[in-house]
PDB file of N, CA and C in Angstrom:
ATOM      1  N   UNK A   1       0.848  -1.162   0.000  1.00  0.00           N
ATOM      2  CA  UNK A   1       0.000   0.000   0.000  1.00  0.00           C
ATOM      3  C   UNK A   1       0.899   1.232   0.000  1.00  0.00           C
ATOM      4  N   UNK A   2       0.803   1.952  -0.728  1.00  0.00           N
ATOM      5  CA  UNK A   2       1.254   3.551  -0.978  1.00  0.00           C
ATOM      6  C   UNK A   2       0.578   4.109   0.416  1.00  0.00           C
ATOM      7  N   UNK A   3       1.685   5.485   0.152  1.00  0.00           N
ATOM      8  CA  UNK A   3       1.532   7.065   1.064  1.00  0.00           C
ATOM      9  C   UNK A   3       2.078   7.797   0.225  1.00  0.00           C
ATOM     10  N   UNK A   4       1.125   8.858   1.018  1.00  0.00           N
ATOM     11  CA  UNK A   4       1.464  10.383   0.399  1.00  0.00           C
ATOM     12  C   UNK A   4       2.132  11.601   1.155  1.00  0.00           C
ATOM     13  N   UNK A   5       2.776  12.198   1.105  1.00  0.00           N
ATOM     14  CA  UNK A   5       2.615  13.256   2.112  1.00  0.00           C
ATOM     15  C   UNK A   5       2.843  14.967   1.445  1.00  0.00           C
ATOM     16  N   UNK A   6       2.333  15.535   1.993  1.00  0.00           N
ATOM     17  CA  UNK A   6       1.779  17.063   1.779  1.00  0.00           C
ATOM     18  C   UNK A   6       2.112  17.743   2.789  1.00  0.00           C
ATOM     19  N   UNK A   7       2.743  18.707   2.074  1.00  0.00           N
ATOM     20  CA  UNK A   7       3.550  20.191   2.793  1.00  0.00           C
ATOM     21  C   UNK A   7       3.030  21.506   2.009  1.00  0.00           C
ATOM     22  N   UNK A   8       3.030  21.976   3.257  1.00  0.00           N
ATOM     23  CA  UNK A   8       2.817  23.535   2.731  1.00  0.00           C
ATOM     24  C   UNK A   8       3.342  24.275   3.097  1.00  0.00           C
ATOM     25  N   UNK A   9       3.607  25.443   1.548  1.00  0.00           N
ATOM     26  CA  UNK A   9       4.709  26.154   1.442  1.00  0.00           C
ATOM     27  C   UNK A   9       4.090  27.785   1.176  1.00  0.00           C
ATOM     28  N   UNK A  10       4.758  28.927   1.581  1.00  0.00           N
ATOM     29  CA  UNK A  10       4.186  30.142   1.614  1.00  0.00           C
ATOM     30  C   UNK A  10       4.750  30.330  -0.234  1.00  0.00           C
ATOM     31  N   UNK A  11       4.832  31.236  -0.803  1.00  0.00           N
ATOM     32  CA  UNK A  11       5.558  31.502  -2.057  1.00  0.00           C
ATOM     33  C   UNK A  11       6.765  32.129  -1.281  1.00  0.00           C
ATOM     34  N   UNK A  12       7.346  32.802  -0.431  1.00  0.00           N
ATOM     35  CA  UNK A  12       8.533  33.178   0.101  1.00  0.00           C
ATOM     36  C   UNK A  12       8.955  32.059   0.457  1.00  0.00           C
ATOM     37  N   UNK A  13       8.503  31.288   1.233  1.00  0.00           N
ATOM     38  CA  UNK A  13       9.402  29.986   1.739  1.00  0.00           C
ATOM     39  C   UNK A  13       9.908  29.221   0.326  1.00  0.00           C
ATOM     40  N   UNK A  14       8.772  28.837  -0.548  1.00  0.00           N
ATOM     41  CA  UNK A  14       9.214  28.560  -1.571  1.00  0.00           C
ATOM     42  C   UNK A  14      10.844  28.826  -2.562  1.00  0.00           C
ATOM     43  N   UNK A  15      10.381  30.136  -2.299  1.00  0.00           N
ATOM     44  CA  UNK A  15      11.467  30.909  -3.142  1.00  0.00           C
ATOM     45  C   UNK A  15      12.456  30.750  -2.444  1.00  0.00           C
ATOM     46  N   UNK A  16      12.532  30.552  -0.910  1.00  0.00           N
ATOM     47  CA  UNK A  16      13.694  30.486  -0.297  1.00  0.00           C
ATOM     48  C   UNK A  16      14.581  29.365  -0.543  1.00  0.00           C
ATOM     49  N   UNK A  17      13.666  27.687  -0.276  1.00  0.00           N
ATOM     50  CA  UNK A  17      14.026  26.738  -0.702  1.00  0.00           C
ATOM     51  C   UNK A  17      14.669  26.194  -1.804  1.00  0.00           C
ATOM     52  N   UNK A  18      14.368  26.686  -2.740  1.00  0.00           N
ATOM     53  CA  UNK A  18      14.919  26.731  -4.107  1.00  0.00           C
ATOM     54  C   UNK A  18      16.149  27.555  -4.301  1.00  0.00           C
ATOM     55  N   UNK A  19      16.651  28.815  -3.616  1.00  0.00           N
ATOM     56  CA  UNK A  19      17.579  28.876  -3.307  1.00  0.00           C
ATOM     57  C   UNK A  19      18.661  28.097  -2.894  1.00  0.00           C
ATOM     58  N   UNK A  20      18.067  27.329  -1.628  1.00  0.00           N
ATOM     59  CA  UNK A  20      19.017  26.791  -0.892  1.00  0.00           C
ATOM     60  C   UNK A  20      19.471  24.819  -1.766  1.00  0.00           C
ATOM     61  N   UNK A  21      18.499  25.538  -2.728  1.00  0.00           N
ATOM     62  CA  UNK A  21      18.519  23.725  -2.991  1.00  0.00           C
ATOM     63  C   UNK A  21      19.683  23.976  -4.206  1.00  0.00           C
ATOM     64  N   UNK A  22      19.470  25.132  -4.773  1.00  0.00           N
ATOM     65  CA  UNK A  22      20.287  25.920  -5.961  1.00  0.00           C
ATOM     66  C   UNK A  22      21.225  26.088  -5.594  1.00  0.00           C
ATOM     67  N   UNK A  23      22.130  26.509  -4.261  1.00  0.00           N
ATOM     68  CA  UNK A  23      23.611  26.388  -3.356  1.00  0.00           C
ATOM     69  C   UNK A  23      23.696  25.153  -3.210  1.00  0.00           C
ATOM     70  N   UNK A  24      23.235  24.085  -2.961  1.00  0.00           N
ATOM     71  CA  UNK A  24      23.186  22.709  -2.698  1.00  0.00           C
ATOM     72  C   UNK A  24      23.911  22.154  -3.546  1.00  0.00           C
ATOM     73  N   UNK A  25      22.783  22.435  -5.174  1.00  0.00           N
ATOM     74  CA  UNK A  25      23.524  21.556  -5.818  1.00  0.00           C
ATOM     75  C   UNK A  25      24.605  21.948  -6.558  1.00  0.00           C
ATOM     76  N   UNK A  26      25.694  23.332  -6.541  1.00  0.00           N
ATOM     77  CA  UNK A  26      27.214  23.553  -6.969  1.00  0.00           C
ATOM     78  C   UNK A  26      27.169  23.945  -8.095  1.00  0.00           C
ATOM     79  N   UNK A  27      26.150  24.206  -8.900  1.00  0.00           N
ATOM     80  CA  UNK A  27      25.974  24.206 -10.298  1.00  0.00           C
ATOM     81  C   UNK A  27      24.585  24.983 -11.067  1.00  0.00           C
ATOM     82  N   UNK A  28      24.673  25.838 -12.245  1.00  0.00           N
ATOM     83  CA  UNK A  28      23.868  25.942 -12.676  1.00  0.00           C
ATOM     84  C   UNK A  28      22.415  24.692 -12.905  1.00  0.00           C
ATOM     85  N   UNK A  29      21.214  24.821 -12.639  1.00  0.00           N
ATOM     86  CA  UNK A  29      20.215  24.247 -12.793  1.00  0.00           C
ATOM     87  C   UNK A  29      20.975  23.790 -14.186  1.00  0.00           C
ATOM     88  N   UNK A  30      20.790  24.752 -15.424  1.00  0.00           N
ATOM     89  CA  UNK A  30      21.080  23.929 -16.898  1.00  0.00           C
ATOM     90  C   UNK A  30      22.036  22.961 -16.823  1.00  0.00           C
ATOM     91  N   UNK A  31      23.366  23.192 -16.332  1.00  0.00           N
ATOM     92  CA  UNK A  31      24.268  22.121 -16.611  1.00  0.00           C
ATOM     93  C   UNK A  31      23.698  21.249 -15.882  1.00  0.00           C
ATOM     94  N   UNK A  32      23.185  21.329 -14.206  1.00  0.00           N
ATOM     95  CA  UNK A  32      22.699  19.627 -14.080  1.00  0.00           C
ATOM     96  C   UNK A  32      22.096  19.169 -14.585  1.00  0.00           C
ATOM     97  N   UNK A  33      20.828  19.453 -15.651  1.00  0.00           N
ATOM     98  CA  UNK A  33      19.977  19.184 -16.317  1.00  0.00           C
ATOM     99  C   UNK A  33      20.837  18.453 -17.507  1.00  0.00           C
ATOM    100  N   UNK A  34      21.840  19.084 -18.578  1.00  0.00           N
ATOM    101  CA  UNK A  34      22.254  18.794 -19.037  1.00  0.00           C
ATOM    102  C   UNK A  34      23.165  16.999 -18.473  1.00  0.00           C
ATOM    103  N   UNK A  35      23.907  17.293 -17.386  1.00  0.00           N
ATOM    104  CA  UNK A  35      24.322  16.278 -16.594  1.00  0.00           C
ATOM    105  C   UNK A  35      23.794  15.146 -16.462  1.00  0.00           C
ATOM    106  N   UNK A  36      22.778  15.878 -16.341  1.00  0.00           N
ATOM    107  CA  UNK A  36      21.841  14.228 -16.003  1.00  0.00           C
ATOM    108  C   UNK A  36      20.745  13.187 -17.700  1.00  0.00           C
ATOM    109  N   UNK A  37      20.781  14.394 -18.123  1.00  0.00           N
ATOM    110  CA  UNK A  37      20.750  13.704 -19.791  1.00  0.00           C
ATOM    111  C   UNK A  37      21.435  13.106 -20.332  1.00  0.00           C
ATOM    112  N   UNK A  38      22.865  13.259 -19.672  1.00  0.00           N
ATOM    113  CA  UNK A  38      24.215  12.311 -19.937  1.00  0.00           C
ATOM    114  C   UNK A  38      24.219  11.702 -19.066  1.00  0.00           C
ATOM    115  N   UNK A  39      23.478  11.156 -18.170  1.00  0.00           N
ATOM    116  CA  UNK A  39      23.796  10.258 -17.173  1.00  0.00           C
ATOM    117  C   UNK A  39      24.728  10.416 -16.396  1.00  0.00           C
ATOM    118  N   UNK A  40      25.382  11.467 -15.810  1.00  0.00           N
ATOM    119  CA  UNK A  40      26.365  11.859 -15.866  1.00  0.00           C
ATOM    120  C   UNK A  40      26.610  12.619 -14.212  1.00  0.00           C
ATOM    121  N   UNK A  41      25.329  12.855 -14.098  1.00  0.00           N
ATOM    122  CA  UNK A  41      25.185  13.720 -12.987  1.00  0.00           C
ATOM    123  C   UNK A  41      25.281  12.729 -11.588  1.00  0.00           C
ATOM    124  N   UNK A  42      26.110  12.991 -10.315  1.00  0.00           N
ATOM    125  CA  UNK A  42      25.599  12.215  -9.596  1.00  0.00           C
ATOM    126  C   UNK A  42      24.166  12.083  -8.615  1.00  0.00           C
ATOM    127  N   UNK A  43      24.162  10.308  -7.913  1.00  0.00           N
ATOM    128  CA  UNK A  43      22.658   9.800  -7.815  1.00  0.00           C
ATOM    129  C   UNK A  43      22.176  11.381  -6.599  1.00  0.00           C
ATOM    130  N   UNK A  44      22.943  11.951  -5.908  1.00  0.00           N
ATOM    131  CA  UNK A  44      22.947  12.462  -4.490  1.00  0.00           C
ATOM    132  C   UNK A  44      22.184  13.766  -5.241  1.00  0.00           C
ATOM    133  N   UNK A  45      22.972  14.350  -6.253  1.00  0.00           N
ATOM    134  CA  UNK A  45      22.815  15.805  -6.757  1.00  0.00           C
ATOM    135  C   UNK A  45      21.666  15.376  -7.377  1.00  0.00           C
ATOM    136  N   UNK A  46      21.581  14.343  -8.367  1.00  0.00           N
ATOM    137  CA  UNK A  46      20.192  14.245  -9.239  1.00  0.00           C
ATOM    138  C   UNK A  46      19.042  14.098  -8.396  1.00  0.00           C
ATOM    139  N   UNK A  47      18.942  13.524  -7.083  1.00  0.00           N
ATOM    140  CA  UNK A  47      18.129  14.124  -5.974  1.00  0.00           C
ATOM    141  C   UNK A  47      17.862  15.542  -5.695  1.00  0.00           C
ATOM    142  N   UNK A  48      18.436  16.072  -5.823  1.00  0.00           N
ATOM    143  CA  UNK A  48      18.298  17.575  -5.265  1.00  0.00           C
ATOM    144  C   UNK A  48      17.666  18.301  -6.677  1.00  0.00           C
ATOM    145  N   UNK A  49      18.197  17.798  -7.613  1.00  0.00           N
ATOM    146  CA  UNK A  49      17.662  18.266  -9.093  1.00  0.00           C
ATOM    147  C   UNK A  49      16.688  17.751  -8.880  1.00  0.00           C
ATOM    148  N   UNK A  50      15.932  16.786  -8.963  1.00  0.00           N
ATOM    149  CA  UNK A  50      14.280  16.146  -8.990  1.00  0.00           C
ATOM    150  C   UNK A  50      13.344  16.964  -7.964  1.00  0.00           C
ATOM    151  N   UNK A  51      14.187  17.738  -6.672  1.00  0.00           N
ATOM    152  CA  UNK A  51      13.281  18.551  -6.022  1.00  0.00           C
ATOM    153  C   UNK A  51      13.051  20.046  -6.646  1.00  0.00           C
ATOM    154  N   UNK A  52      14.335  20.421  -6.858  1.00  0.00           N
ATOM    155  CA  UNK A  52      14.184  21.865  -7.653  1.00  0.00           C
ATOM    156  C   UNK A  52      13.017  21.730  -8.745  1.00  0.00           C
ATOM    157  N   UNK A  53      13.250  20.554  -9.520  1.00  0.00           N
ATOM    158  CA  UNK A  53      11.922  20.719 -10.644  1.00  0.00           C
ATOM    159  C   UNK A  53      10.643  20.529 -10.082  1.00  0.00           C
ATOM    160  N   UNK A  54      10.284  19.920  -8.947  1.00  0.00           N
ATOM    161  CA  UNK A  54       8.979  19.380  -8.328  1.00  0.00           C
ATOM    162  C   UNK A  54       8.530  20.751  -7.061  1.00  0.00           C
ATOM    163  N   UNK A  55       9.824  21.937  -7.295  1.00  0.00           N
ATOM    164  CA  UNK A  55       9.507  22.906  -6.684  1.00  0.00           C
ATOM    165  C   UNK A  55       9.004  24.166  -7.796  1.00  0.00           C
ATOM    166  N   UNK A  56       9.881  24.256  -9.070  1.00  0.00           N
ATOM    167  CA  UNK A  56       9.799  24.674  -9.868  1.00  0.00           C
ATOM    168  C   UNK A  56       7.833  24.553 -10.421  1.00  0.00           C
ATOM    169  N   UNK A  57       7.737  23.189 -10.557  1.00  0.00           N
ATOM    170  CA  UNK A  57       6.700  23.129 -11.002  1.00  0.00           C
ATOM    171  C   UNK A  57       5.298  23.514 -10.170  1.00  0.00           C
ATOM    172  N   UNK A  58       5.505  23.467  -8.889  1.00  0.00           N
ATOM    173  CA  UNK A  58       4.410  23.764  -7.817  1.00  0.00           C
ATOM    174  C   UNK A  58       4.470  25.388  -8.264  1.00  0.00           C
ATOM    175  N   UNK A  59       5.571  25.864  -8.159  1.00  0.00           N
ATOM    176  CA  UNK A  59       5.518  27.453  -8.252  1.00  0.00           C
ATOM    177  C   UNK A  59       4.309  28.161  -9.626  1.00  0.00           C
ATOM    178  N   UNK A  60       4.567  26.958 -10.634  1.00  0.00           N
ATOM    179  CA  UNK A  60       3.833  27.573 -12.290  1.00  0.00           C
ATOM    180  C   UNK A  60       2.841  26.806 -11.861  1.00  0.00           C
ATOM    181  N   UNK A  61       2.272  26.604 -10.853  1.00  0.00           N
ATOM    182  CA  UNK A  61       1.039  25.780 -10.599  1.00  0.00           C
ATOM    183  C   UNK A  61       0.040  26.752 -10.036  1.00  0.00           C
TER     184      UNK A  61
END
């Protein structure tokens, strides 16, 4: 059986997070993106990339 879990975020906290996830990962968003199209990126950072986009995307939501 699956779970879910749900957080809520102000749009400042938001924006903050994404910051900090953007110092995190050492690198322009594009090149990890790029990075990880090459397989290339590591498993730790491509974590932190899968949140930036799943933060990214809540934001255009």
């Amino acid at each position: 059986m699956g779970s879910s879990t749900t957080e809520y975020m102000t749009p400042s906290e938001l924006a903050e997070e994404l910051l900090r996830l953007e110092a995190k990962l050492g690198m322009t968003v594009d090149l990890a993106e790029h990075l990880a199209a090459a397989n290339a990126l590591d498993a730790d950072l491509y974590q932190v990339l899968r949140r930036i986009r799943d933060l990214k995307w809540l934001q255009t939501a």
